[in-house]
Amino acid sequence: MAELILASQSPRRQELLRRIGLQDFTVLVSEADESYDPAWTPEELVSRLSARKAAAVAALAGPVPIIIAADTMVFLDDERLGKPRDEADAFRMLSELSGREHTVRTGVTVRQGDTVRTEVEATAVRFRPLTAEEIWCYIRTGEPMDKAGAYGIQERGALLVEGIRGDYFNVMGLPVLRLGRMLQSFGLDLFTLGR
């Protein structure tokens, strides 16, 4: 099997790779430029940034390894919700998400040498209506402060979510079904690993 590199320091992405049987991979964090054109669609934004991250790591790692890069963003009515700047910003975001549906999009790029494949996964997430007190209690846990959209579905943020349509793991930052299919096209079948 070719060397595998994850172009992300996200502990959630690392955990998800291990869950699907990829135990032997290297983490190499991309120093890619994350600026973007405001005219880009949400799909263009996450796909171009993930491809840029993969290219930056490929420049360091060379043509042999298989590189996995991803960029996950939260959008409400196609407006990007990044990580909150402070508690007031987290309150604003969570108030806007309360009782509404938003979309989590991840651009995933798999690259080996000059072979590059980039795809986008979108998952719809609906929040239940939240009171101001519930929002402040959640903010006081500290959990929202380092997460796009100010919540983590895999932690206490699950208590805010009424339902989802699509890949749950995409909301955590890595659509594993799509990634598995992409890796297959690079000759890596996750069902036959270790056999």
JSON list of C-alpha atoms in Angstrom, two decimals:
[
{"chain": "A", "resi": 1, "resn": "MET", "atom": "CA", "xyz": [0.00, 0.00, 0.00]},
{"chain": "A", "resi": 2, "resn": "ALA", "atom": "CA", "xyz": [1.25, 3.49, -0.83]},
{"chain": "A", "resi": 3, "resn": "GLU", "atom": "CA", "xyz": [2.11, 5.79, 2.04]},
{"chain": "A", "resi": 4, "resn": "LEU", "atom": "CA", "xyz": [-0.97, 7.68, 3.18]},
{"chain": "A", "resi": 5, "resn": "ILE", "atom": "CA", "xyz": [-0.88, 11.32, 4.31]},
{"chain": "A", "resi": 6, "resn": "LEU", "atom": "CA", "xyz": [-3.71, 13.22, 5.98]},
{"chain": "A", "resi": 7, "resn": "ALA", "atom": "CA", "xyz": [-3.32, 16.93, 5.25]},
{"chain": "A", "resi": 8, "resn": "SER", "atom": "CA", "xyz": [-5.09, 17.96, 8.45]},
{"chain": "A", "resi": 9, "resn": "GLN", "atom": "CA", "xyz": [-4.38, 18.18, 12.15]},
{"chain": "A", "resi": 10, "resn": "SER", "atom": "CA", "xyz": [-8.07, 17.69, 13.00]},
{"chain": "A", "resi": 11, "resn": "PRO", "atom": "CA", "xyz": [-8.35, 15.00, 15.69]},
{"chain": "A", "resi": 12, "resn": "ARG", "atom": "CA", "xyz": [-11.86, 14.21, 14.40]},
{"chain": "A", "resi": 13, "resn": "ARG", "atom": "CA", "xyz": [-10.57, 13.45, 10.90]},
{"chain": "A", "resi": 14, "resn": "GLN", "atom": "CA", "xyz": [-7.78, 11.31, 12.31]},
{"chain": "A", "resi": 15, "resn": "GLU", "atom": "CA", "xyz": [-10.30, 9.39, 14.43]},
{"chain": "A", "resi": 16, "resn": "LEU", "atom": "CA", "xyz": [-12.57, 8.84, 11.42]},
{"chain": "A", "resi": 17, "resn": "LEU", "atom": "CA", "xyz": [-9.71, 7.45, 9.31]},
{"chain": "A", "resi": 18, "resn": "ARG", "atom": "CA", "xyz": [-8.91, 4.99, 12.10]},
{"chain": "A", "resi": 19, "resn": "ARG", "atom": "CA", "xyz": [-12.58, 3.99, 12.38]},
{"chain": "A", "resi": 20, "resn": "ILE", "atom": "CA", "xyz": [-12.62, 2.96, 8.71]},
{"chain": "A", "resi": 21, "resn": "GLY", "atom": "CA", "xyz": [-9.48, 0.85, 9.04]},
{"chain": "A", "resi": 22, "resn": "LEU", "atom": "CA", "xyz": [-6.70, 3.29, 8.12]},
{"chain": "A", "resi": 23, "resn": "GLN", "atom": "CA", "xyz": [-4.34, 2.98, 11.06]},
{"chain": "A", "resi": 24, "resn": "ASP", "atom": "CA", "xyz": [-1.05, 3.73, 9.31]},
{"chain": "A", "resi": 25, "resn": "PHE", "atom": "CA", "xyz": [-1.04, 7.31, 8.05]},
{"chain": "A", "resi": 26, "resn": "THR", "atom": "CA", "xyz": [1.09, 10.40, 8.54]},
{"chain": "A", "resi": 27, "resn": "VAL", "atom": "CA", "xyz": [-0.30, 13.80, 9.45]},
{"chain": "A", "resi": 28, "resn": "LEU", "atom": "CA", "xyz": [1.25, 16.63, 7.48]},
{"chain": "A", "resi": 29, "resn": "VAL", "atom": "CA", "xyz": [-0.44, 19.97, 8.00]},
{"chain": "A", "resi": 30, "resn": "SER", "atom": "CA", "xyz": [-0.92, 22.13, 4.95]},
{"chain": "A", "resi": 31, "resn": "GLU", "atom": "CA", "xyz": [0.27, 25.73, 4.94]},
{"chain": "A", "resi": 32, "resn": "ALA", "atom": "CA", "xyz": [-1.98, 26.46, 1.96]},
{"chain": "A", "resi": 33, "resn": "ASP", "atom": "CA", "xyz": [-3.39, 29.91, 1.32]},
{"chain": "A", "resi": 34, "resn": "GLU", "atom": "CA", "xyz": [-7.02, 29.87, 2.51]},
{"chain": "A", "resi": 35, "resn": "SER", "atom": "CA", "xyz": [-8.09, 33.15, 0.94]},
{"chain": "A", "resi": 36, "resn": "TYR", "atom": "CA", "xyz": [-10.98, 32.94, -1.50]},
{"chain": "A", "resi": 37, "resn": "ASP", "atom": "CA", "xyz": [-13.08, 34.90, -3.96]},
{"chain": "A", "resi": 38, "resn": "PRO", "atom": "CA", "xyz": [-16.40, 35.92, -2.35]},
{"chain": "A", "resi": 39, "resn": "ALA", "atom": "CA", "xyz": [-18.07, 35.18, -5.70]},
{"chain": "A", "resi": 40, "resn": "TRP", "atom": "CA", "xyz": [-17.30, 31.45, -5.37]},
{"chain": "A", "resi": 41, "resn": "THR", "atom": "CA", "xyz": [-20.28, 29.21, -4.65]},
{"chain": "A", "resi": 42, "resn": "PRO", "atom": "CA", "xyz": [-20.18, 27.16, -1.44]},
{"chain": "A", "resi": 43, "resn": "GLU", "atom": "CA", "xyz": [-19.24, 24.08, -3.52]},
{"chain": "A", "resi": 44, "resn": "GLU", "atom": "CA", "xyz": [-16.42, 25.94, -5.29]},
{"chain": "A", "resi": 45, "resn": "LEU", "atom": "CA", "xyz": [-15.14, 27.28, -1.99]},
{"chain": "A", "resi": 46, "resn": "VAL", "atom": "CA", "xyz": [-14.74, 23.94, -0.18]},
{"chain": "A", "resi": 47, "resn": "SER", "atom": "CA", "xyz": [-13.54, 22.06, -3.27]},
{"chain": "A", "resi": 48, "resn": "ARG", "atom": "CA", "xyz": [-10.91, 24.64, -4.25]},
{"chain": "A", "resi": 49, "resn": "LEU", "atom": "CA", "xyz": [-9.58, 24.96, -0.70]},
{"chain": "A", "resi": 50, "resn": "SER", "atom": "CA", "xyz": [-9.30, 21.18, -0.24]},
{"chain": "A", "resi": 51, "resn": "ALA", "atom": "CA", "xyz": [-7.50, 20.88, -3.60]},
{"chain": "A", "resi": 52, "resn": "ARG", "atom": "CA", "xyz": [-5.16, 23.71, -2.58]},
{"chain": "A", "resi": 53, "resn": "LYS", "atom": "CA", "xyz": [-4.34, 21.94, 0.71]},
{"chain": "A", "resi": 54, "resn": "ALA", "atom": "CA", "xyz": [-3.59, 18.68, -1.12]},
{"chain": "A", "resi": 55, "resn": "ALA", "atom": "CA", "xyz": [-1.33, 20.52, -3.60]},
{"chain": "A", "resi": 56, "resn": "ALA", "atom": "CA", "xyz": [0.60, 22.23, -0.78]},
{"chain": "A", "resi": 57, "resn": "VAL", "atom": "CA", "xyz": [1.26, 18.90, 0.94]},
{"chain": "A", "resi": 58, "resn": "ALA", "atom": "CA", "xyz": [2.13, 17.20, -2.37]},
{"chain": "A", "resi": 59, "resn": "ALA", "atom": "CA", "xyz": [4.82, 19.85, -2.93]},
{"chain": "A", "resi": 60, "resn": "LEU", "atom": "CA", "xyz": [6.43, 18.68, 0.33]},
{"chain": "A", "resi": 61, "resn": "ALA", "atom": "CA", "xyz": [5.75, 14.94, 0.15]},
{"chain": "A", "resi": 62, "resn": "GLY", "atom": "CA", "xyz": [6.46, 14.18, -3.52]},
{"chain": "A", "resi": 63, "resn": "PRO", "atom": "CA", "xyz": [4.54, 12.04, -6.03]},
{"chain": "A", "resi": 64, "resn": "VAL", "atom": "CA", "xyz": [4.38, 8.66, -4.25]},
{"chain": "A", "resi": 65, "resn": "PRO", "atom": "CA", "xyz": [2.08, 9.11, -1.21]},
{"chain": "A", "resi": 66, "resn": "ILE", "atom": "CA", "xyz": [-1.70, 9.23, -1.41]},
{"chain": "A", "resi": 67, "resn": "ILE", "atom": "CA", "xyz": [-2.77, 12.53, 0.13]},
{"chain": "A", "resi": 68, "resn": "ILE", "atom": "CA", "xyz": [-6.19, 13.15, 1.70]},
{"chain": "A", "resi": 69, "resn": "ALA", "atom": "CA", "xyz": [-7.24, 16.75, 2.23]},
{"chain": "A", "resi": 70, "resn": "ALA", "atom": "CA", "xyz": [-10.57, 18.17, 3.31]},
{"chain": "A", "resi": 71, "resn": "ASP", "atom": "CA", "xyz": [-12.20, 21.50, 3.99]},
{"chain": "A", "resi": 72, "resn": "THR", "atom": "CA", "xyz": [-15.49, 21.63, 5.91]},
{"chain": "A", "resi": 73, "resn": "MET", "atom": "CA", "xyz": [-17.71, 24.68, 6.23]},
{"chain": "A", "resi": 74, "resn": "VAL", "atom": "CA", "xyz": [-21.14, 25.48, 7.61]},
{"chain": "A", "resi": 75, "resn": "PHE", "atom": "CA", "xyz": [-23.54, 27.51, 5.47]},
{"chain": "A", "resi": 76, "resn": "LEU", "atom": "CA", "xyz": [-26.84, 29.11, 6.41]},
{"chain": "A", "resi": 77, "resn": "ASP", "atom": "CA", "xyz": [-28.68, 30.30, 3.29]},
{"chain": "A", "resi": 78, "resn": "ASP", "atom": "CA", "xyz": [-25.32, 30.02, 1.47]},
{"chain": "A", "resi": 79, "resn": "GLU", "atom": "CA", "xyz": [-23.68, 32.40, 3.96]},
{"chain": "A", "resi": 80, "resn": "ARG", "atom": "CA", "xyz": [-20.54, 30.90, 5.47]},
{"chain": "A", "resi": 81, "resn": "LEU", "atom": "CA", "xyz": [-20.45, 30.54, 9.26]},
{"chain": "A", "resi": 82, "resn": "GLY", "atom": "CA", "xyz": [-16.85, 30.19, 10.38]},
{"chain": "A", "resi": 83, "resn": "LYS", "atom": "CA", "xyz": [-15.49, 29.68, 13.87]},
{"chain": "A", "resi": 84, "resn": "PRO", "atom": "CA", "xyz": [-16.87, 32.23, 16.33]},
{"chain": "A", "resi": 85, "resn": "ARG", "atom": "CA", "xyz": [-14.60, 35.16, 17.19]},
{"chain": "A", "resi": 86, "resn": "ASP", "atom": "CA", "xyz": [-15.90, 35.29, 20.77]},
{"chain": "A", "resi": 87, "resn": "GLU", "atom": "CA", "xyz": [-18.85, 34.23, 22.91]},
{"chain": "A", "resi": 88, "resn": "ALA", "atom": "CA", "xyz": [-21.10, 36.97, 21.53]},
{"chain": "A", "resi": 89, "resn": "ASP", "atom": "CA", "xyz": [-20.38, 35.77, 17.99]},
{"chain": "A", "resi": 90, "resn": "ALA", "atom": "CA", "xyz": [-21.12, 32.17, 19.03]},
{"chain": "A", "resi": 91, "resn": "PHE", "atom": "CA", "xyz": [-24.44, 33.36, 20.51]},
{"chain": "A", "resi": 92, "resn": "ARG", "atom": "CA", "xyz": [-25.28, 35.16, 17.25]},
{"chain": "A", "resi": 93, "resn": "MET", "atom": "CA", "xyz": [-24.53, 32.06, 15.14]},
{"chain": "A", "resi": 94, "resn": "LEU", "atom": "CA", "xyz": [-26.43, 29.63, 17.35]},
{"chain": "A", "resi": 95, "resn": "SER", "atom": "CA", "xyz": [-29.40, 32.02, 17.52]},
{"chain": "A", "resi": 96, "resn": "GLU", "atom": "CA", "xyz": [-29.46, 32.17, 13.71]},
{"chain": "A", "resi": 97, "resn": "LEU", "atom": "CA", "xyz": [-29.29, 28.35, 13.47]},
{"chain": "A", "resi": 98, "resn": "SER", "atom": "CA", "xyz": [-32.05, 27.85, 16.09]},
{"chain": "A", "resi": 99, "resn": "GLY", "atom": "CA", "xyz": [-35.13, 26.17, 14.61]},
{"chain": "A", "resi": 100, "resn": "ARG", "atom": "CA", "xyz": [-33.66, 26.23, 11.09]},
{"chain": "A", "resi": 101, "resn": "GLU", "atom": "CA", "xyz": [-31.91, 23.99, 8.61]},
{"chain": "A", "resi": 102, "resn": "HIS", "atom": "CA", "xyz": [-28.36, 24.67, 7.46]},
{"chain": "A", "resi": 103, "resn": "THR", "atom": "CA", "xyz": [-25.88, 22.84, 5.26]},
{"chain": "A", "resi": 104, "resn": "VAL", "atom": "CA", "xyz": [-22.48, 21.41, 6.10]},
{"chain": "A", "resi": 105, "resn": "ARG", "atom": "CA", "xyz": [-20.29, 21.05, 3.02]},
{"chain": "A", "resi": 106, "resn": "THR", "atom": "CA", "xyz": [-16.95, 19.29, 2.79]},
{"chain": "A", "resi": 107, "resn": "GLY", "atom": "CA", "xyz": [-14.61, 19.39, -0.15]},
{"chain": "A", "resi": 108, "resn": "VAL", "atom": "CA", "xyz": [-12.49, 16.22, -0.22]},
{"chain": "A", "resi": 109, "resn": "THR", "atom": "CA", "xyz": [-9.39, 15.85, -2.37]},
{"chain": "A", "resi": 110, "resn": "VAL", "atom": "CA", "xyz": [-7.44, 12.65, -2.87]},
{"chain": "A", "resi": 111, "resn": "ARG", "atom": "CA", "xyz": [-4.15, 13.14, -4.70]},
{"chain": "A", "resi": 112, "resn": "GLN", "atom": "CA", "xyz": [-1.27, 10.95, -5.77]},
{"chain": "A", "resi": 113, "resn": "GLY", "atom": "CA", "xyz": [1.29, 12.61, -8.02]},
{"chain": "A", "resi": 114, "resn": "ASP", "atom": "CA", "xyz": [-0.55, 14.29, -10.88]},
{"chain": "A", "resi": 115, "resn": "THR", "atom": "CA", "xyz": [-3.74, 12.29, -10.30]},
{"chain": "A", "resi": 116, "resn": "VAL", "atom": "CA", "xyz": [-6.16, 14.50, -8.39]},
{"chain": "A", "resi": 117, "resn": "ARG", "atom": "CA", "xyz": [-9.80, 13.87, -7.57]},
{"chain": "A", "resi": 118, "resn": "THR", "atom": "CA", "xyz": [-11.95, 16.41, -5.71]},
{"chain": "A", "resi": 119, "resn": "GLU", "atom": "CA", "xyz": [-15.58, 15.93, -4.68]},
{"chain": "A", "resi": 120, "resn": "VAL", "atom": "CA", "xyz": [-18.05, 17.76, -2.43]},
{"chain": "A", "resi": 121, "resn": "GLU", "atom": "CA", "xyz": [-20.43, 16.26, 0.13]},
{"chain": "A", "resi": 122, "resn": "ALA", "atom": "CA", "xyz": [-23.38, 18.25, 1.51]},
{"chain": "A", "resi": 123, "resn": "THR", "atom": "CA", "xyz": [-25.42, 17.35, 4.60]},
{"chain": "A", "resi": 124, "resn": "ALA", "atom": "CA", "xyz": [-28.52, 19.20, 5.76]},
{"chain": "A", "resi": 125, "resn": "VAL", "atom": "CA", "xyz": [-28.74, 19.71, 9.54]},
{"chain": "A", "resi": 126, "resn": "ARG", "atom": "CA", "xyz": [-31.84, 21.00, 11.35]},
{"chain": "A", "resi": 127, "resn": "PHE", "atom": "CA", "xyz": [-31.58, 22.55, 14.81]},
{"chain": "A", "resi": 128, "resn": "ARG", "atom": "CA", "xyz": [-34.47, 22.42, 17.24]},
{"chain": "A", "resi": 129, "resn": "PRO", "atom": "CA", "xyz": [-35.68, 25.81, 18.53]},
{"chain": "A", "resi": 130, "resn": "LEU", "atom": "CA", "xyz": [-33.31, 26.98, 21.28]},
{"chain": "A", "resi": 131, "resn": "THR", "atom": "CA", "xyz": [-33.85, 29.36, 24.16]},
{"chain": "A", "resi": 132, "resn": "ALA", "atom": "CA", "xyz": [-31.29, 32.06, 24.94]},
{"chain": "A", "resi": 133, "resn": "GLU", "atom": "CA", "xyz": [-30.55, 30.29, 28.23]},
{"chain": "A", "resi": 134, "resn": "GLU", "atom": "CA", "xyz": [-29.81, 26.99, 26.44]},
{"chain": "A", "resi": 135, "resn": "ILE", "atom": "CA", "xyz": [-27.50, 28.75, 24.01]},
{"chain": "A", "resi": 136, "resn": "TRP", "atom": "CA", "xyz": [-25.56, 30.45, 26.80]},
{"chain": "A", "resi": 137, "resn": "CYS", "atom": "CA", "xyz": [-25.31, 27.19, 28.76]},
{"chain": "A", "resi": 138, "resn": "TYR", "atom": "CA", "xyz": [-23.85, 25.49, 25.67]},
{"chain": "A", "resi": 139, "resn": "ILE", "atom": "CA", "xyz": [-21.41, 28.36, 25.06]},
{"chain": "A", "resi": 140, "resn": "ARG", "atom": "CA", "xyz": [-20.20, 28.13, 28.68]},
{"chain": "A", "resi": 141, "resn": "THR", "atom": "CA", "xyz": [-19.06, 24.54, 28.01]},
{"chain": "A", "resi": 142, "resn": "GLY", "atom": "CA", "xyz": [-16.41, 26.05, 25.70]},
{"chain": "A", "resi": 143, "resn": "GLU", "atom": "CA", "xyz": [-17.28, 23.53, 23.01]},
{"chain": "A", "resi": 144, "resn": "PRO", "atom": "CA", "xyz": [-18.51, 25.99, 20.35]},
{"chain": "A", "resi": 145, "resn": "MET", "atom": "CA", "xyz": [-15.45, 28.22, 20.34]},
{"chain": "A", "resi": 146, "resn": "ASP", "atom": "CA", "xyz": [-13.20, 26.25, 17.96]},
{"chain": "A", "resi": 147, "resn": "LYS", "atom": "CA", "xyz": [-15.87, 24.90, 15.63]},
{"chain": "A", "resi": 148, "resn": "ALA", "atom": "CA", "xyz": [-17.36, 26.17, 12.38]},
{"chain": "A", "resi": 149, "resn": "GLY", "atom": "CA", "xyz": [-20.96, 27.17, 13.00]},
{"chain": "A", "resi": 150, "resn": "ALA", "atom": "CA", "xyz": [-20.24, 27.18, 16.75]},
{"chain": "A", "resi": 151, "resn": "TYR", "atom": "CA", "xyz": [-21.22, 23.56, 17.43]},
{"chain": "A", "resi": 152, "resn": "GLY", "atom": "CA", "xyz": [-19.89, 20.00, 17.33]},
{"chain": "A", "resi": 153, "resn": "ILE", "atom": "CA", "xyz": [-22.45, 17.32, 16.46]},
{"chain": "A", "resi": 154, "resn": "GLN", "atom": "CA", "xyz": [-20.30, 14.56, 17.99]},
{"chain": "A", "resi": 155, "resn": "GLU", "atom": "CA", "xyz": [-20.32, 16.18, 21.44]},
{"chain": "A", "resi": 156, "resn": "ARG", "atom": "CA", "xyz": [-22.91, 18.15, 23.44]},
{"chain": "A", "resi": 157, "resn": "GLY", "atom": "CA", "xyz": [-23.91, 19.91, 20.23]},
{"chain": "A", "resi": 158, "resn": "ALA", "atom": "CA", "xyz": [-25.86, 16.73, 19.44]},
{"chain": "A", "resi": 159, "resn": "LEU", "atom": "CA", "xyz": [-28.43, 18.03, 21.95]},
{"chain": "A", "resi": 160, "resn": "LEU", "atom": "CA", "xyz": [-29.18, 20.93, 19.56]},
{"chain": "A", "resi": 161, "resn": "VAL", "atom": "CA", "xyz": [-29.78, 18.81, 16.47]},
{"chain": "A", "resi": 162, "resn": "GLU", "atom": "CA", "xyz": [-33.31, 17.74, 15.59]},
{"chain": "A", "resi": 163, "resn": "GLY", "atom": "CA", "xyz": [-32.29, 15.76, 12.52]},
{"chain": "A", "resi": 164, "resn": "ILE", "atom": "CA", "xyz": [-29.97, 15.43, 9.55]},
{"chain": "A", "resi": 165, "resn": "ARG", "atom": "CA", "xyz": [-30.28, 14.45, 5.89]},
{"chain": "A", "resi": 166, "resn": "GLY", "atom": "CA", "xyz": [-27.08, 13.01, 4.50]},
{"chain": "A", "resi": 167, "resn": "ASP", "atom": "CA", "xyz": [-23.75, 11.78, 5.80]},
{"chain": "A", "resi": 168, "resn": "TYR", "atom": "CA", "xyz": [-23.44, 12.22, 9.58]},
{"chain": "A", "resi": 169, "resn": "PHE", "atom": "CA", "xyz": [-19.65, 11.91, 9.40]},
{"chain": "A", "resi": 170, "resn": "ASN", "atom": "CA", "xyz": [-19.55, 14.81, 6.96]},
{"chain": "A", "resi": 171, "resn": "VAL", "atom": "CA", "xyz": [-20.83, 17.02, 9.77]},
{"chain": "A", "resi": 172, "resn": "MET", "atom": "CA", "xyz": [-17.85, 15.82, 11.84]},
{"chain": "A", "resi": 173, "resn": "GLY", "atom": "CA", "xyz": [-15.54, 16.92, 9.02]},
{"chain": "A", "resi": 174, "resn": "LEU", "atom": "CA", "xyz": [-14.97, 13.91, 6.75]},
{"chain": "A", "resi": 175, "resn": "PRO", "atom": "CA", "xyz": [-17.58, 12.12, 4.60]},
{"chain": "A", "resi": 176, "resn": "VAL", "atom": "CA", "xyz": [-16.22, 8.60, 4.98]},
{"chain": "A", "resi": 177, "resn": "LEU", "atom": "CA", "xyz": [-18.50, 6.91, 2.44]},
{"chain": "A", "resi": 178, "resn": "ARG", "atom": "CA", "xyz": [-17.45, 9.32, -0.31]},
{"chain": "A", "resi": 179, "resn": "LEU", "atom": "CA", "xyz": [-13.80, 9.12, 0.78]},
{"chain": "A", "resi": 180, "resn": "GLY", "atom": "CA", "xyz": [-13.90, 5.30, 0.68]},
{"chain": "A", "resi": 181, "resn": "ARG", "atom": "CA", "xyz": [-15.17, 5.38, -2.90]},
{"chain": "A", "resi": 182, "resn": "MET", "atom": "CA", "xyz": [-12.55, 7.94, -3.89]},
{"chain": "A", "resi": 183, "resn": "LEU", "atom": "CA", "xyz": [-9.74, 5.86, -2.36]},
{"chain": "A", "resi": 184, "resn": "GLN", "atom": "CA", "xyz": [-11.00, 2.84, -4.29]},
{"chain": "A", "resi": 185, "resn": "SER", "atom": "CA", "xyz": [-10.31, 4.71, -7.53]},
{"chain": "A", "resi": 186, "resn": "PHE", "atom": "CA", "xyz": [-6.69, 5.03, -6.31]},
{"chain": "A", "resi": 187, "resn": "GLY", "atom": "CA", "xyz": [-6.48, 1.25, -5.81]},
{"chain": "A", "resi": 188, "resn": "LEU", "atom": "CA", "xyz": [-7.10, 1.31, -2.06]},
{"chain": "A", "resi": 189, "resn": "ASP", "atom": "CA", "xyz": [-10.06, -0.90, -1.08]},
{"chain": "A", "resi": 190, "resn": "LEU", "atom": "CA", "xyz": [-10.82, -0.40, 2.62]},
{"chain": "A", "resi": 191, "resn": "PHE", "atom": "CA", "xyz": [-12.70, -3.69, 2.88]},
{"chain": "A", "resi": 192, "resn": "THR", "atom": "CA", "xyz": [-9.63, -5.71, 1.92]},
{"chain": "A", "resi": 193, "resn": "LEU", "atom": "CA", "xyz": [-7.15, -3.87, 4.15]},
{"chain": "A", "resi": 194, "resn": "GLY", "atom": "CA", "xyz": [-5.22, -6.22, 6.42]},
{"chain": "A", "resi": 195, "resn": "ARG", "atom": "CA", "xyz": [-6.40, -9.39, 4.69]}
]
